[in-house]
C-alpha angles and dihedrals in degrees: 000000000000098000089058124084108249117251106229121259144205121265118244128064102260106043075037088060093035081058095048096043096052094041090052084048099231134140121239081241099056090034084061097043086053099048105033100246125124120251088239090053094049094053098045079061097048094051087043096236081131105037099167114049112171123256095265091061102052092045087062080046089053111048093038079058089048082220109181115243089278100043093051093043088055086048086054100046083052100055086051099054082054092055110084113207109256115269112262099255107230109241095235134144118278102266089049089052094057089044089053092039092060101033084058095047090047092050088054101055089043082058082044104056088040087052099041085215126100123256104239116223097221137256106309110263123234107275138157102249096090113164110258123264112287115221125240097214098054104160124200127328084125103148082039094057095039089055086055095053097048097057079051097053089050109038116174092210083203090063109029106205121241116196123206128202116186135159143125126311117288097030094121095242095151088051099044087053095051100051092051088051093066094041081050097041099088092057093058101068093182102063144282124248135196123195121175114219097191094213096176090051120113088241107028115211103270122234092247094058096040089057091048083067108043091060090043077056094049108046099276110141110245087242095044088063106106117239101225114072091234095054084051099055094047087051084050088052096046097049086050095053090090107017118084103218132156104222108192104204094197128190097010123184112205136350095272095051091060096030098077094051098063127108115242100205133357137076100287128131118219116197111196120187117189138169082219131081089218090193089181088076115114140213099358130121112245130222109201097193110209138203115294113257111243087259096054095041080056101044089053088047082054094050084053107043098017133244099277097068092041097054082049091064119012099158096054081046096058083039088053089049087048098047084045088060091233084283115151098216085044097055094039084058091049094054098035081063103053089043089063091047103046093168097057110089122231088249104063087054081048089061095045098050095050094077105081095211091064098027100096077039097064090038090086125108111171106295095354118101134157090206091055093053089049094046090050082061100042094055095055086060123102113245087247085064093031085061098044087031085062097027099054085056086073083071132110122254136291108016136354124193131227087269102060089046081048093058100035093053100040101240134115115279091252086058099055096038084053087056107040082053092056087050093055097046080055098052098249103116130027125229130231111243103242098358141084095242142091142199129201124238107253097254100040085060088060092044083051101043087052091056092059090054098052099041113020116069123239094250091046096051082049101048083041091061096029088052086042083042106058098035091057096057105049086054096046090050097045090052099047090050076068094082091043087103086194080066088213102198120231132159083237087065097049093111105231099231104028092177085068097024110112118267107217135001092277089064099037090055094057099046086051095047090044097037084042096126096037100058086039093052092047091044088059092044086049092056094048091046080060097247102140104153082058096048087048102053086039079058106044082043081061102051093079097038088051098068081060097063105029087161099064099093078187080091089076096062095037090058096032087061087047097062093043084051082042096059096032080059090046088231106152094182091053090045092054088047100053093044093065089043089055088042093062084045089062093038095045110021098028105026093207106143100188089055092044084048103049091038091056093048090049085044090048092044086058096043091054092044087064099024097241094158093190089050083053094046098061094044090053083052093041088052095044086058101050082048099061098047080060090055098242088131097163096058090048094060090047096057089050096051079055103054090044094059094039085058095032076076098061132076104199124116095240093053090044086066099041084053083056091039088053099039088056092050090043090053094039087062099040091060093041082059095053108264100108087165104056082048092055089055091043093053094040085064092055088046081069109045085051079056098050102050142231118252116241098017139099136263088237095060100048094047080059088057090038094055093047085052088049093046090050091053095049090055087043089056093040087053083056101052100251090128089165096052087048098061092070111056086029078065095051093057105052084047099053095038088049087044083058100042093231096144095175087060090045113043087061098046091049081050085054077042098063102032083061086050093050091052092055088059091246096134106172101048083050094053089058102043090054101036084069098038088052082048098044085041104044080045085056096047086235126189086226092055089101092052093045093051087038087059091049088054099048086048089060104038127093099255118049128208116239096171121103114248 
């Protein structure tokens, strides 16, 4: 623009601004986007209704506007005629400074409202409650920060927003804030003002000095400033009404100590950023910041040390953003302290961090230092959540509940639930959405178990998990007794609390499956403590409740440890019991063959050995299975001819439903080897026996058995072409293995279920009904998932099976 002669122009800034704008041919929209002024605020300019922005302002204006030197100085000359000089404050009491505070302002808005024009407030005056540095290599928060830019762009001047950012320690709130403070600076014409309200500090800054210093700030006279906190924030309020400020309240304590500072009306913006959740806050919007992602934790890595040494090792790069927990302090550290080595490579600090004793340690920079940020939060505890804060830390990963915290700490439940509360409101612990549980962030469990070191004895931190363990495993034995449908009686299965214990399977399965890593960890504890008869009855508890649940590989190591306890206690018969236990972990949660087959013969050499013919029984079963994964179909027949005849022999209940257990397998794999017939008849052996009975046991349980025989059937008719006698036990079973909420037997069956409907030419029903079972199977992680997903694509191909498998 500088080499053409200029076209003359009104005086005036804003019919100046509307000139340049329309001879630069640009919309008020895309003149906001490019300057970073809302569209309300530009054309509040352009109609003169704010004559006077400050310089900031109309040097976004200018170089949106790519004005030339001249251009932009005559921009500038018009936007100070337009900024009257402060009004000289009278030097009055304090009372008659309120009463002259407010009679001015009042005066003002009557002009304003003649006029039909606002009274501007000036340009800001020079105060020292600058907004913090921004950082050039601010990395992320986008959503956060457009969020933020959207409640600035539509201000209800007769509820003036307050944003509040709160999180745990180490979010980068501060900086966050601060950084949307400048992108937000140039919409808030009347200043911008920082206070930090230290509030983790000992002595936190009172409201009533905080708001001294915002009307100093503000032009307030020193002596006009009332004496009593309520008269100061009226005042506050009063001086606000017209101004349009962004005020950033950093680093706030509790709900009182902010309340006092907001705006009542007007069109300014408050950011608030807080430790602590203060839920009593009303009416504000509220920014939760979360961890970074592993892109973003890397991206901010490369700002600090540069792009070159992060494409030379990108691997050690994403390692450095996991072992930092995602944590933005974390990961600035980290980099701060790279960037001051720039020799070492990322993967040496890799290698120091990976050892959990001297990681907090690493993580220091100067003055920078992770441990530091979570100790500022710690102190301000009270001891009742410095005790569950450390303790809880004694817990197995992920998540713990109140109840563990209870037990570890050595308070009543509704303690520890309080305080986990409290630590979650402060941003030490992190709740589970939906659920009453929390889990720590990787590097404040360090912080916290460090704290038990420092400040629990040794004696106290062992009769804490011994106190947790037992506890735990009484409960976890007694609950999964639950699903022994012979409801054998025992004092290990007596729960410890039963007005808290669960009341019927539906319940105990979800306390096992949510309290997983809790009863595990305590049964290992309980094995190295030596305790084996305890370890052996936990893990016979388990072996009803883990056909349940075929898809937690975790039964491998349950029952592996039950056959170590069952040998250190020189208990053949338990021995042979948990070996077969650990052989069908093998068979059904590992499927590794060549493991299920060593462990039951292990398992048959020691039945034999002490002439336990059911024992032997169901090796020779568990055998017969890992064979024929290997494909040595006939030997595994043999062996379960075998086992049959060897219970056939006995008259016990037990061995009654290891007979039913074995003729299914026996006819399962009859029919898989191509004699369907001899597996119906087989099956329908087993059919009978349901029928008749078993002594001792439930209804329940048989009608379990009953709805495995009836699946196999149905599979038997369907191998032999009767696709219309196979829908209906095929049925049974889905029903009574959904009844039971034993999603690993079902799934496959609905999956039988659908290929027979397919069959029959009833394709959409067939599309449902596998589309569930390829869904439940592919969740479980289930060895069938493929067939499942094979049977959806032949439904929807041209050309559609109508063999048997």
């Amino acid at each position: 623009m500088g080499g053409e002669a200029a076209e003359p122009v009104t005086e005036g800034f804003g019919p100046l601004l509307v000139a340049l704008r329309t001879r630069a041919g640009m919309s008020q929209e895309r003149l906001s986007h490019a300057a970073g002024v809302s569209v309300r605020a530009l054309g509040d300019l352009e109609r003169g209704r704010s004559r006077g922005p400050q310089r900031r302002t109309v040097e976004a204006l200018a170089a949106a506007l790519a004005l030339d030197a001249a251009d932009a100085r005559e921009l500038e000359r018009a936007a100070s005629l337009g900024r009257p000089r402060p009004r000289p404050r009278p030097r009055t009491a304090p009372a008659a400074g309120r009463r002259a505070a407010a009679q001015s302002d009042a005066s003002d808005r009557g002009q304003a409202e003649e006029s039909g024009t606002r009274s501007p407030a000036g340009p800001p005056l020079p105060h020292g409650l600058a907004l913090p540095r921004d950082l050039c290599d601010f990395t992320a928060r986008g959503p956060a920060l457009a969020r933020l830019l959207a409640l600035a762009d539509d201000i209800d001047p007769a509820h003036p927003p307050v944003a509040l950012i709160c999180g745990q320690p180490g979010l980068g709130k501060t900086a966050f804030a601060a950084h949307a403070a400048h992108r937000l600076a140039p919409r808030f014409p009347d200043g911008q003002f920082a206070v930090d309200l230290r509030g983790m500090d000992p002595e936190p800054v009172c409201a009533r000095d905080a708001l001294a210093r915002l009307l100093q700030a503000l032009g307030v006279a020193d002596d006009a400033v009332p004496a009593g906190t309520d008269d100061r924030s009226g005042l506050l309020r009063s001086v606000l009404h017209e101004r349009k400020v962004l005020l950033l309240l950093d680093n706030a304590v509790g709900e009182e100590q902010v309340r006092l500072l907001l705006p009542a009306h007007g069109s300014s913006l408050t950011l608030v950023t807080s430790r602590q959740a203060l839920a009593g806050l009303e009416a504000v919007h509220r920014l939760e910041l979360a961890l970074l992602r592993r892109r973003e934790a890397v991206d901010l890595l490369t700002r600090i040390i540069g792009p070159e040494r992060v494409r030379r090792e990108g691997q050690a790069a994403r390692d450095l953003a996991e072992l930092c927990g995602h944590l933005p302090l974390a990961v600035r550290i980290a980099g701060q302290r790279l960037a001051a080595r720039p020799g070492e490579s990322i993967a040496k600090l890799v290698r120091q961090m990976s050892a959990l004793e001297g990681r907090l340690d690493t993580l220091r920079a100067g003055s920078l230092q992770v441990r530091a940020a979570f100790a500022v939060s710690y102190r301000q505890l009270s001891p009742s959540a410095r005790l569950v804060f450390r303790r809880a830390s004694l817990a197995a990963r992920p998540g713990f509940s109140p109840e563990t915290a209870a037990l570890l700490a050595d308070v009543t439940p509704r303690q520890a639930a309080r305080c986990a509360q409290d630590l979650a409101d402060a941003g030490l612990l992190q709740p589970h959405p939906g659920a009453d549980r929390y889990r720590f962030h990787d590097l404040l469990a360090l912080f916290a178990s460090e704290q038990v070191t420092e400040e629990d004895e040794p004696a106290q931190v062992t009769a804490a998990l011994e106190r947790a363990d037992q506890w735990t495993l009484r409960r976890a034995t007694a609950s999964a007794a639950l699903f022994d449908a012979g409801d054998r009686p025992g004092p290990a299965r007596t729960d410890p609390d039963p007005a808290t214990a669960p009341d019927d399977p539906e319940e105990a399965h979800a306390w096992l499956e949510a309290e997983r890593a809790q009863w595990f960890a305590a049964l290992e504890r309980a094995q190295a403590a030596g305790r084996h008869r305890e370890v052996v009855e936990v893990a016979e508890a388990m072996h009803w409740f883990s056909d349940r649940t075929l898809h937690w590989e975790l039964w491998a190591e349950v029952f592996r440890r039950g056959v170590d306890s069952a040998r250190a206690l020189g208990s053949r018969r338990d021995e042979a019991i948990q070996l077969n236990y650990l052989a069908w972990a093998c068979n059904k949660c590992l499927h590794d063959p060549a493991s299920a087959l060593a462990t039951a013969e292990a398992a048959l050499a020691v039945a034999r050995e002490i002439g336990d013919r059911l024992q032997t029984g169901w090796a020779l079963n568990y055998a017969a299975e890992a064979l024929h994964r290997f494909g040595r179909f006939e030997e595994s027949i043999a062996r379960l001819h075998e086992a049959a005849s060897q219970l056939s022999h006995l008259s016990d209940a037990q061995s009654r439903l290891a007979e039913l257990s074995t003729l299914n397998t026996l006819g399962r794999q009859l029919r898989e080897v191509g004699r369907a017939d001899e597996a119906l008849l087989m099956h329908r052996r087993s059919e009978a026996r349901c029928g008749a009975g078993v002594s001792g046991e439930s209804a329940d349980l048989i009608g379990l058995y009953l709805a495995s025989c009836r699946q196999h059937i149905g599979n038997d008719l369907a191998a032999l072409g009767h696709w219309q006698e196979a829908e209906a036990p095929l049925r049974f079973a889905v029903a009574r293995f959904e009844t039971a909420r034993m999603p690993a037997w079902c799934k496959p069956a609905r999956l039988d279920l659908g290929r027979v409907l397919r069959r029959l030419g009833r394709h959409q029903e067939a599309r449902k009904v596998l589309t569930a079972a390829s869904e439940g199977l592919a969740g479980l992680n289930h060895p069938r998932r493929g067939e499942a997903a094979a049977e959806l694509s032949e439904l929807a191909g041209p050309g559609r099976r109508t063999s048997a498998w």
